[in-house]
N, CA, C and O atoms as CSV, one atom per row, in Angstrom:
chain,resi,resn,atom,element,x,y,z
A,1,UNK,N,N,20.327,18.130,7.188
A,1,UNK,CA,C,19.714,19.071,6.277
A,1,UNK,C,C,18.363,18.528,5.815
A,1,UNK,O,O,18.215,17.330,5.573
A,2,UNK,N,N,17.391,19.413,5.697
A,2,UNK,CA,C,16.024,19.050,5.297
A,2,UNK,C,C,15.409,18.044,6.264
A,2,UNK,O,O,14.726,17.107,5.850
A,3,UNK,N,N,15.653,18.243,7.535
A,3,UNK,CA,C,15.174,17.303,8.557
A,3,UNK,C,C,13.648,17.269,8.604
A,3,UNK,O,O,13.066,16.189,8.705
A,4,UNK,N,N,12.983,18.431,8.532
A,4,UNK,CA,C,11.521,18.467,8.621
A,4,UNK,C,C,10.875,17.702,7.471
A,4,UNK,O,O,9.911,16.964,7.676
A,5,UNK,N,N,11.403,17.876,6.271
A,5,UNK,CA,C,10.848,17.179,5.111
A,5,UNK,C,C,11.038,15.670,5.241
A,5,UNK,O,O,10.143,14.896,4.901
A,6,UNK,N,N,12.187,15.261,5.724
A,6,UNK,CA,C,12.459,13.822,5.854
A,6,UNK,C,C,11.623,13.195,6.966
A,6,UNK,O,O,11.154,12.065,6.828
A,7,UNK,N,N,11.435,13.916,8.060
A,7,UNK,CA,C,10.572,13.403,9.133
A,7,UNK,C,C,9.136,13.268,8.631
A,7,UNK,O,O,8.470,12.270,8.903
A,8,UNK,N,N,8.662,14.283,7.895
A,8,UNK,CA,C,7.324,14.204,7.315
A,8,UNK,C,C,7.225,13.017,6.362
A,8,UNK,O,O,6.207,12.325,6.347
A,9,UNK,N,N,8.266,12.771,5.565
A,9,UNK,CA,C,8.258,11.651,4.628
A,9,UNK,C,C,8.176,10.319,5.368
A,9,UNK,O,O,7.435,9.425,4.959
A,10,UNK,N,N,8.932,10.185,6.449
A,10,UNK,CA,C,8.911,8.936,7.221
A,10,UNK,C,C,7.534,8.729,7.854
A,10,UNK,O,O,7.003,7.618,7.848
A,11,UNK,N,N,6.957,9.806,8.402
A,11,UNK,CA,C,5.620,9.707,8.998
A,11,UNK,C,C,4.589,9.341,7.931
A,11,UNK,O,O,3.696,8.531,8.179
A,12,UNK,N,N,4.713,9.936,6.751
A,12,UNK,CA,C,3.800,9.631,5.646
A,12,UNK,C,C,3.924,8.171,5.223
A,12,UNK,O,O,2.915,7.495,5.019
A,13,UNK,N,N,5.148,7.686,5.090
A,13,UNK,CA,C,5.363,6.292,4.699
A,13,UNK,C,C,4.781,5.345,5.749
A,13,UNK,O,O,4.064,4.402,5.415
A,14,UNK,N,N,5.095,5.605,7.020
A,14,UNK,CA,C,4.601,4.719,8.078
A,14,UNK,C,C,3.077,4.764,8.201
A,14,UNK,O,O,2.436,3.730,8.389
A,15,UNK,N,N,2.506,5.947,8.097
A,15,UNK,CA,C,1.053,6.074,8.193
A,15,UNK,C,C,0.332,5.377,7.052
A,15,UNK,O,O,-0.650,4.669,7.271
A,16,UNK,N,N,0.818,5.578,5.844
A,16,UNK,CA,C,0.161,4.949,4.694
A,16,UNK,C,C,0.414,3.443,4.655
A,16,UNK,O,O,-0.457,2.678,4.240
A,17,UNK,N,N,1.599,3.014,5.084
A,17,UNK,CA,C,1.861,1.570,5.167
A,17,UNK,C,C,0.949,0.928,6.210
A,17,UNK,O,O,0.477,-0.193,6.024
A,18,UNK,N,N,0.704,1.639,7.301
A,18,UNK,CA,C,-0.227,1.122,8.314
A,18,UNK,C,C,-1.637,1.023,7.748
A,18,UNK,O,O,-2.365,0.082,8.064
A,19,UNK,N,N,-2.030,1.984,6.914
A,19,UNK,CA,C,-3.353,1.911,6.285
A,19,UNK,C,C,-3.448,0.727,5.335
A,19,UNK,O,O,-4.485,0.067,5.267
A,20,UNK,N,N,-2.379,0.454,4.603
A,20,UNK,CA,C,-2.372,-0.708,3.715
A,20,UNK,C,C,-2.516,-1.991,4.539
A,20,UNK,O,O,-3.312,-2.869,4.206
A,21,UNK,N,N,-1.738,-2.084,5.616
A,21,UNK,CA,C,-1.814,-3.259,6.483
A,21,UNK,C,C,-3.214,-3.411,7.063
A,21,UNK,O,O,-3.764,-4.512,7.069
A,22,UNK,N,N,-3.796,-2.320,7.550
A,22,UNK,CA,C,-5.130,-2.379,8.144
A,22,UNK,C,C,-6.180,-2.790,7.100
A,22,UNK,O,O,-7.104,-3.542,7.409
A,23,UNK,N,N,-6.034,-2.299,5.882
A,23,UNK,CA,C,-6.962,-2.686,4.818
A,23,UNK,C,C,-6.909,-4.169,4.533
A,23,UNK,O,O,-7.947,-4.813,4.380
A,24,UNK,N,N,-5.697,-4.721,4.461
A,24,UNK,CA,C,-5.557,-6.159,4.236
A,24,UNK,C,C,-6.031,-6.948,5.438
A,24,UNK,O,O,-6.609,-8.023,5.278
A,25,UNK,N,N,-5.799,-6.439,6.639
A,25,UNK,CA,C,-6.257,-7.112,7.859
A,25,UNK,C,C,-7.780,-7.192,7.881
A,25,UNK,O,O,-8.345,-8.249,8.161
A,26,UNK,N,N,-8.448,-6.071,7.584
A,26,UNK,CA,C,-9.908,-6.072,7.554
A,26,UNK,C,C,-10.445,-6.999,6.473
A,26,UNK,O,O,-11.451,-7.681,6.668
A,27,UNK,N,N,-9.765,-7.018,5.336
A,27,UNK,CA,C,-10.210,-7.896,4.257
A,27,UNK,C,C,-10.120,-9.356,4.687
A,27,UNK,O,O,-11.019,-10.149,4.406
A,28,UNK,N,N,-9.044,-9.702,5.362
A,28,UNK,CA,C,-8.870,-11.088,5.800
A,28,UNK,C,C,-9.814,-11.448,6.939
A,28,UNK,O,O,-10.372,-12.545,6.950
A,29,UNK,N,N,-10.004,-10.545,7.899
A,29,UNK,CA,C,-10.800,-10.864,9.084
A,29,UNK,C,C,-12.298,-10.684,8.868
A,29,UNK,O,O,-13.095,-11.527,9.280
A,30,UNK,N,N,-12.681,-9.579,8.220
A,30,UNK,CA,C,-14.101,-9.251,8.091
A,30,UNK,C,C,-14.643,-9.432,6.678
A,30,UNK,O,O,-15.857,-9.467,6.480
A,31,UNK,N,N,-13.757,-9.548,5.702
A,31,UNK,CA,C,-14.200,-9.724,4.328
A,31,UNK,C,C,-14.604,-8.430,3.636
A,31,UNK,O,O,-15.218,-8.466,2.569
A,32,UNK,N,N,-14.268,-7.289,4.228
A,32,UNK,CA,C,-14.566,-5.991,3.620
A,32,UNK,C,C,-13.285,-5.165,3.557
A,32,UNK,O,O,-12.319,-5.424,4.274
A,33,UNK,N,N,-13.303,-4.176,2.689
A,33,UNK,CA,C,-12.168,-3.273,2.575
A,33,UNK,C,C,-12.664,-1.895,2.175
A,33,UNK,O,O,-13.773,-1.747,1.663
A,34,UNK,N,N,-11.838,-0.894,2.412
A,34,UNK,CA,C,-12.164,0.469,2.015
A,34,UNK,C,C,-11.553,0.738,0.640
A,34,UNK,O,O,-10.340,0.632,0.459
A,35,UNK,N,N,-12.393,1.082,-0.313
A,35,UNK,CA,C,-11.937,1.314,-1.676
A,35,UNK,C,C,-10.934,2.467,-1.738
A,35,UNK,O,O,-9.901,2.358,-2.399
A,36,UNK,N,N,-11.234,3.557,-1.057
A,36,UNK,CA,C,-10.346,4.722,-1.097
A,36,UNK,C,C,-9.006,4.421,-0.442
A,36,UNK,O,O,-7.957,4.825,-0.944
A,37,UNK,N,N,-9.045,3.716,0.671
A,37,UNK,CA,C,-7.805,3.376,1.360
A,37,UNK,C,C,-6.982,2.407,0.517
A,37,UNK,O,O,-5.758,2.525,0.469
A,38,UNK,N,N,-7.618,1.472,-0.136
A,38,UNK,CA,C,-6.903,0.508,-0.971
A,38,UNK,C,C,-6.253,1.190,-2.164
A,38,UNK,O,O,-5.170,0.792,-2.594
A,39,UNK,N,N,-6.901,2.210,-2.700
A,39,UNK,CA,C,-6.380,2.866,-3.892
A,39,UNK,C,C,-5.364,3.959,-3.590
A,39,UNK,O,O,-4.418,4.146,-4.355
A,40,UNK,N,N,-5.542,4.684,-2.487
A,40,UNK,CA,C,-4.712,5.870,-2.265
A,40,UNK,C,C,-3.618,5.703,-1.220
A,40,UNK,O,O,-2.702,6.526,-1.189
A,41,UNK,N,N,-3.658,4.696,-0.368
A,41,UNK,CA,C,-2.582,4.502,0.608
A,41,UNK,C,C,-1.251,4.186,-0.077
A,41,UNK,O,O,-0.223,4.709,0.355
A,42,UNK,N,N,-1.218,3.352,-1.126
A,42,UNK,CA,C,0.058,3.143,-1.824
A,42,UNK,C,C,0.592,4.428,-2.465
A,42,UNK,O,O,1.804,4.610,-2.581
A,43,UNK,N,N,-0.299,5.302,-2.871
A,43,UNK,CA,C,0.133,6.593,-3.413
A,43,UNK,C,C,0.891,7.386,-2.356
A,43,UNK,O,O,1.890,8.032,-2.669
A,44,UNK,N,N,0.432,7.346,-1.117
A,44,UNK,CA,C,1.125,8.024,-0.031
A,44,UNK,C,C,2.490,7.425,0.252
A,44,UNK,O,O,3.438,8.152,0.550
A,45,UNK,N,N,2.599,6.105,0.161
A,45,UNK,CA,C,3.892,5.447,0.370
A,45,UNK,C,C,4.873,5.860,-0.729
A,45,UNK,O,O,6.021,6.200,-0.446
A,46,UNK,N,N,4.419,5.828,-1.968
A,46,UNK,CA,C,5.287,6.208,-3.086
A,46,UNK,C,C,5.693,7.678,-2.961
A,46,UNK,O,O,6.856,8.023,-3.168
A,47,UNK,N,N,4.738,8.535,-2.625
A,47,UNK,CA,C,5.057,9.951,-2.439
A,47,UNK,C,C,6.014,10.179,-1.282
A,47,UNK,O,O,6.895,11.035,-1.365
A,48,UNK,N,N,5.850,9.423,-0.205
A,48,UNK,CA,C,6.750,9.543,0.933
A,48,UNK,C,C,8.167,9.101,0.598
A,48,UNK,O,O,9.137,9.734,1.014
A,49,UNK,N,N,8.282,8.017,-0.150
A,49,UNK,CA,C,9.608,7.553,-0.570
A,49,UNK,C,C,10.264,8.597,-1.464
A,49,UNK,O,O,11.456,8.872,-1.329
A,50,UNK,N,N,9.490,9.177,-2.375
A,50,UNK,CA,C,10.014,10.224,-3.251
A,50,UNK,C,C,10.487,11.425,-2.439
A,50,UNK,O,O,11.562,11.967,-2.697
A,51,UNK,N,N,9.692,11.839,-1.463
A,51,UNK,CA,C,10.062,12.979,-0.634
A,51,UNK,C,C,11.256,12.661,0.257
A,51,UNK,O,O,12.061,13.545,0.552
A,52,UNK,N,N,11.376,11.417,0.685
A,52,UNK,CA,C,12.524,11.016,1.498
A,52,UNK,C,C,13.815,11.074,0.682
A,52,UNK,O,O,14.857,11.491,1.189
A,53,UNK,N,N,13.744,10.658,-0.572
A,53,UNK,CA,C,14.932,10.654,-1.424
A,53,UNK,C,C,15.244,12.056,-1.945
A,53,UNK,O,O,16.409,12.447,-2.011
A,54,UNK,N,N,14.207,12.815,-2.315
A,54,UNK,CA,C,14.386,14.160,-2.861
A,54,UNK,C,C,13.643,15.174,-2.005
A,54,UNK,O,O,12.570,15.626,-2.402
A,55,UNK,N,N,14.175,15.548,-0.844
A,55,UNK,CA,C,13.449,16.466,0.042
A,55,UNK,C,C,13.299,17.876,-0.531
A,55,UNK,O,O,12.429,18.626,-0.089
A,56,UNK,N,N,14.123,18.245,-1.496
A,56,UNK,CA,C,14.012,19.583,-2.093
A,56,UNK,C,C,12.814,19.682,-3.030
A,56,UNK,O,O,12.406,20.787,-3.390
A,57,UNK,N,N,12.246,18.549,-3.431
A,57,UNK,CA,C,11.111,18.561,-4.355
A,57,UNK,C,C,9.778,18.738,-3.633
A,57,UNK,O,O,8.728,18.743,-4.277
A,58,UNK,N,N,9.801,18.881,-2.317
A,58,UNK,CA,C,8.566,19.111,-1.573
A,58,UNK,C,C,8.024,20.498,-1.882
A,58,UNK,O,O,8.792,21.439,-2.079
A,59,UNK,N,N,6.724,20.623,-1.923
A,59,UNK,CA,C,6.103,21.902,-2.244
A,59,UNK,C,C,5.669,21.951,-3.696
A,59,UNK,O,O,5.653,20.937,-4.395
A,60,UNK,N,N,5.319,23.141,-4.132
A,60,UNK,CA,C,4.824,23.320,-5.490
A,60,UNK,C,C,5.976,23.286,-6.491
A,60,UNK,O,O,6.974,23.985,-6.315
A,61,UNK,N,N,5.840,22.470,-7.550
A,61,UNK,CA,C,6.905,22.435,-8.557
A,61,UNK,C,C,6.916,23.738,-9.361
A,61,UNK,O,O,5.864,24.283,-9.695
A,62,UNK,N,N,8.120,24.225,-9.663
A,62,UNK,CA,C,8.253,25.510,-10.356
A,62,UNK,C,C,8.559,25.352,-11.835
A,62,UNK,O,O,7.969,26.045,-12.664
A,63,UNK,N,N,9.459,24.464,-12.175
A,63,UNK,CA,C,9.859,24.312,-13.570
A,63,UNK,C,C,9.058,23.192,-14.225
A,63,UNK,O,O,8.404,22.394,-13.555
A,64,UNK,N,N,9.128,23.158,-15.535
A,64,UNK,CA,C,8.441,22.108,-16.284
A,64,UNK,C,C,9.032,20.744,-15.953
A,64,UNK,O,O,8.304,19.756,-15.861
A,65,UNK,N,N,10.345,20.688,-15.773
A,65,UNK,CA,C,10.997,19.427,-15.424
A,65,UNK,C,C,10.474,18.902,-14.096
A,65,UNK,O,O,10.185,17.712,-13.972
A,66,UNK,N,N,10.351,19.769,-13.108
A,66,UNK,CA,C,9.833,19.357,-11.803
A,66,UNK,C,C,8.385,18.900,-11.903
A,66,UNK,O,O,7.995,17.931,-11.252
A,67,UNK,N,N,7.590,19.581,-12.707
A,67,UNK,CA,C,6.187,19.194,-12.877
A,67,UNK,C,C,6.068,17.806,-13.506
A,67,UNK,O,O,5.224,17.007,-13.101
A,68,UNK,N,N,6.911,17.525,-14.489
A,68,UNK,CA,C,6.887,16.213,-15.138
A,68,UNK,C,C,7.312,15.125,-14.150
A,68,UNK,O,O,6.725,14.044,-14.128
A,69,UNK,N,N,8.328,15.407,-13.335
A,69,UNK,CA,C,8.793,14.427,-12.346
A,69,UNK,C,C,7.695,14.141,-11.329
A,69,UNK,O,O,7.429,12.983,-11.008
A,70,UNK,N,N,7.066,15.182,-10.830
A,70,UNK,CA,C,6.002,15.003,-9.839
A,70,UNK,C,C,4.820,14.256,-10.453
A,70,UNK,O,O,4.224,13.400,-9.799
A,71,UNK,N,N,4.483,14.565,-11.679
A,71,UNK,CA,C,3.400,13.858,-12.360
A,71,UNK,C,C,3.748,12.384,-12.567
A,71,UNK,O,O,2.879,11.521,-12.438
A,72,UNK,N,N,5.000,12.092,-12.884
A,72,UNK,CA,C,5.427,10.697,-13.057
A,72,UNK,C,C,5.353,9.943,-11.730
A,72,UNK,O,O,4.919,8.792,-11.695
A,73,UNK,N,N,5.772,10.582,-10.645
A,73,UNK,CA,C,5.689,9.945,-9.322
A,73,UNK,C,C,4.233,9.705,-8.952
A,73,UNK,O,O,3.895,8.654,-8.408
A,74,UNK,N,N,3.370,10.672,-9.245
A,74,UNK,CA,C,1.938,10.507,-8.993
A,74,UNK,C,C,1.379,9.331,-9.798
A,74,UNK,O,O,0.584,8.544,-9.285
A,75,UNK,N,N,1.798,9.217,-11.063
A,75,UNK,CA,C,1.321,8.119,-11.907
A,75,UNK,C,C,1.774,6.764,-11.356
A,75,UNK,O,O,1.000,5.807,-11.352
A,76,UNK,N,N,3.020,6.680,-10.892
A,76,UNK,CA,C,3.524,5.435,-10.305
A,76,UNK,C,C,2.719,5.092,-9.051
A,76,UNK,O,O,2.393,3.927,-8.823
A,77,UNK,N,N,2.396,6.101,-8.239
A,77,UNK,CA,C,1.603,5.873,-7.035
A,77,UNK,C,C,0.194,5.404,-7.350
A,77,UNK,O,O,-0.336,4.523,-6.672
A,78,UNK,N,N,-0.414,5.986,-8.374
A,78,UNK,CA,C,-1.765,5.571,-8.763
A,78,UNK,C,C,-1.752,4.137,-9.287
A,78,UNK,O,O,-2.654,3.356,-8.984
A,79,UNK,N,N,-0.741,3.794,-10.062
A,79,UNK,CA,C,-0.626,2.411,-10.558
A,79,UNK,C,C,-0.443,1.449,-9.391
A,79,UNK,O,O,-1.044,0.375,-9.377
A,80,UNK,N,N,0.381,1.821,-8.411
A,80,UNK,CA,C,0.558,0.981,-7.222
A,80,UNK,C,C,-0.767,0.817,-6.479
A,80,UNK,O,O,-1.076,-0.272,-5.996
A,81,UNK,N,N,-1.547,1.890,-6.387
A,81,UNK,CA,C,-2.851,1.809,-5.751
A,81,UNK,C,C,-3.817,0.913,-6.504
A,81,UNK,O,O,-4.563,0.143,-5.898
A,82,UNK,N,N,-3.803,1.011,-7.814
A,82,UNK,CA,C,-4.683,0.153,-8.611
A,82,UNK,C,C,-4.285,-1.317,-8.498
A,82,UNK,O,O,-5.146,-2.196,-8.464
A,83,UNK,N,N,-2.990,-1.580,-8.439
A,83,UNK,CA,C,-2.535,-2.958,-8.258
A,83,UNK,C,C,-2.983,-3.488,-6.896
A,83,UNK,O,O,-3.444,-4.624,-6.787
A,84,UNK,N,N,-2.845,-2.659,-5.863
A,84,UNK,CA,C,-3.293,-3.066,-4.528
A,84,UNK,C,C,-4.793,-3.335,-4.526
A,84,UNK,O,O,-5.243,-4.331,-3.961
A,85,UNK,N,N,-5.561,-2.467,-5.145
A,85,UNK,CA,C,-7.014,-2.629,-5.220
A,85,UNK,C,C,-7.367,-3.903,-5.976
A,85,UNK,O,O,-8.253,-4.647,-5.558
A,86,UNK,N,N,-6.673,-4.159,-7.093
A,86,UNK,CA,C,-6.936,-5.367,-7.874
A,86,UNK,C,C,-6.633,-6.623,-7.066
A,86,UNK,O,O,-7.380,-7.600,-7.123
A,87,UNK,N,N,-5.528,-6.593,-6.311
A,87,UNK,CA,C,-5.186,-7.764,-5.501
A,87,UNK,C,C,-6.194,-7.982,-4.374
A,87,UNK,O,O,-6.403,-9.115,-3.940
A,88,UNK,N,N,-6.811,-6.914,-3.903
A,88,UNK,CA,C,-7.802,-7.044,-2.823
A,88,UNK,C,C,-9.144,-7.534,-3.363
A,88,UNK,O,O,-9.853,-8.266,-2.673
A,89,UNK,N,N,-9.501,-7.144,-4.580
A,89,UNK,CA,C,-10.823,-7.489,-5.112
A,89,UNK,C,C,-10.746,-7.725,-6.620
A,89,UNK,O,O,-11.213,-6.885,-7.390
A,90,UNK,N,N,-10.175,-8.837,-7.059
A,90,UNK,CA,C,-10.063,-9.082,-8.508
A,90,UNK,C,C,-11.418,-9.263,-9.187
A,90,UNK,O,O,-11.539,-9.034,-10.390
A,91,UNK,N,N,-12.439,-9.671,-8.433
A,91,UNK,CA,C,-13.769,-9.837,-9.017
A,91,UNK,C,C,-14.399,-8.526,-9.447
A,91,UNK,O,O,-15.269,-8.517,-10.318
A,92,UNK,N,N,-13.976,-7.415,-8.849
A,92,UNK,CA,C,-14.523,-6.110,-9.211
A,92,UNK,C,C,-14.191,-5.753,-10.645
A,92,UNK,O,O,-14.973,-5.076,-11.313
A,93,UNK,N,N,-13.040,-6.199,-11.127
A,93,UNK,CA,C,-12.587,-5.837,-12.464
A,93,UNK,C,C,-13.162,-6.749,-13.539
A,93,UNK,O,O,-12.970,-6.493,-14.728
A,94,UNK,N,N,-13.857,-7.797,-13.150
A,94,UNK,CA,C,-14.549,-8.651,-14.097
A,94,UNK,C,C,-13.653,-9.545,-14.943
A,94,UNK,O,O,-14.031,-9.929,-16.049
A,95,UNK,N,N,-12.466,-9.881,-14.433
A,95,UNK,CA,C,-11.569,-10.738,-15.215
A,95,UNK,C,C,-11.723,-12.140,-14.821
A,95,UNK,O,O,-11.049,-13.012,-15.369
């Protein structure tokens, strides 16, 4: 049941995880990284995991409860992206 949603979730997780790996690889080999990829690839992984666990939540949220859940998942993904970005370039944050 919900095979299409779960396949999409797995593809999303694998694709975004590959982007995270490639970003770290480029940082290690060339000393550069993509800011957008560093910040938003973890968001895709978190969203993919959420969609894999709750395939019925795919699409536009209808109720207030669903909107709050989706917003919370988005917030967790953004925090994961910021942590990844900070680990890639701590000097950017001036600490």
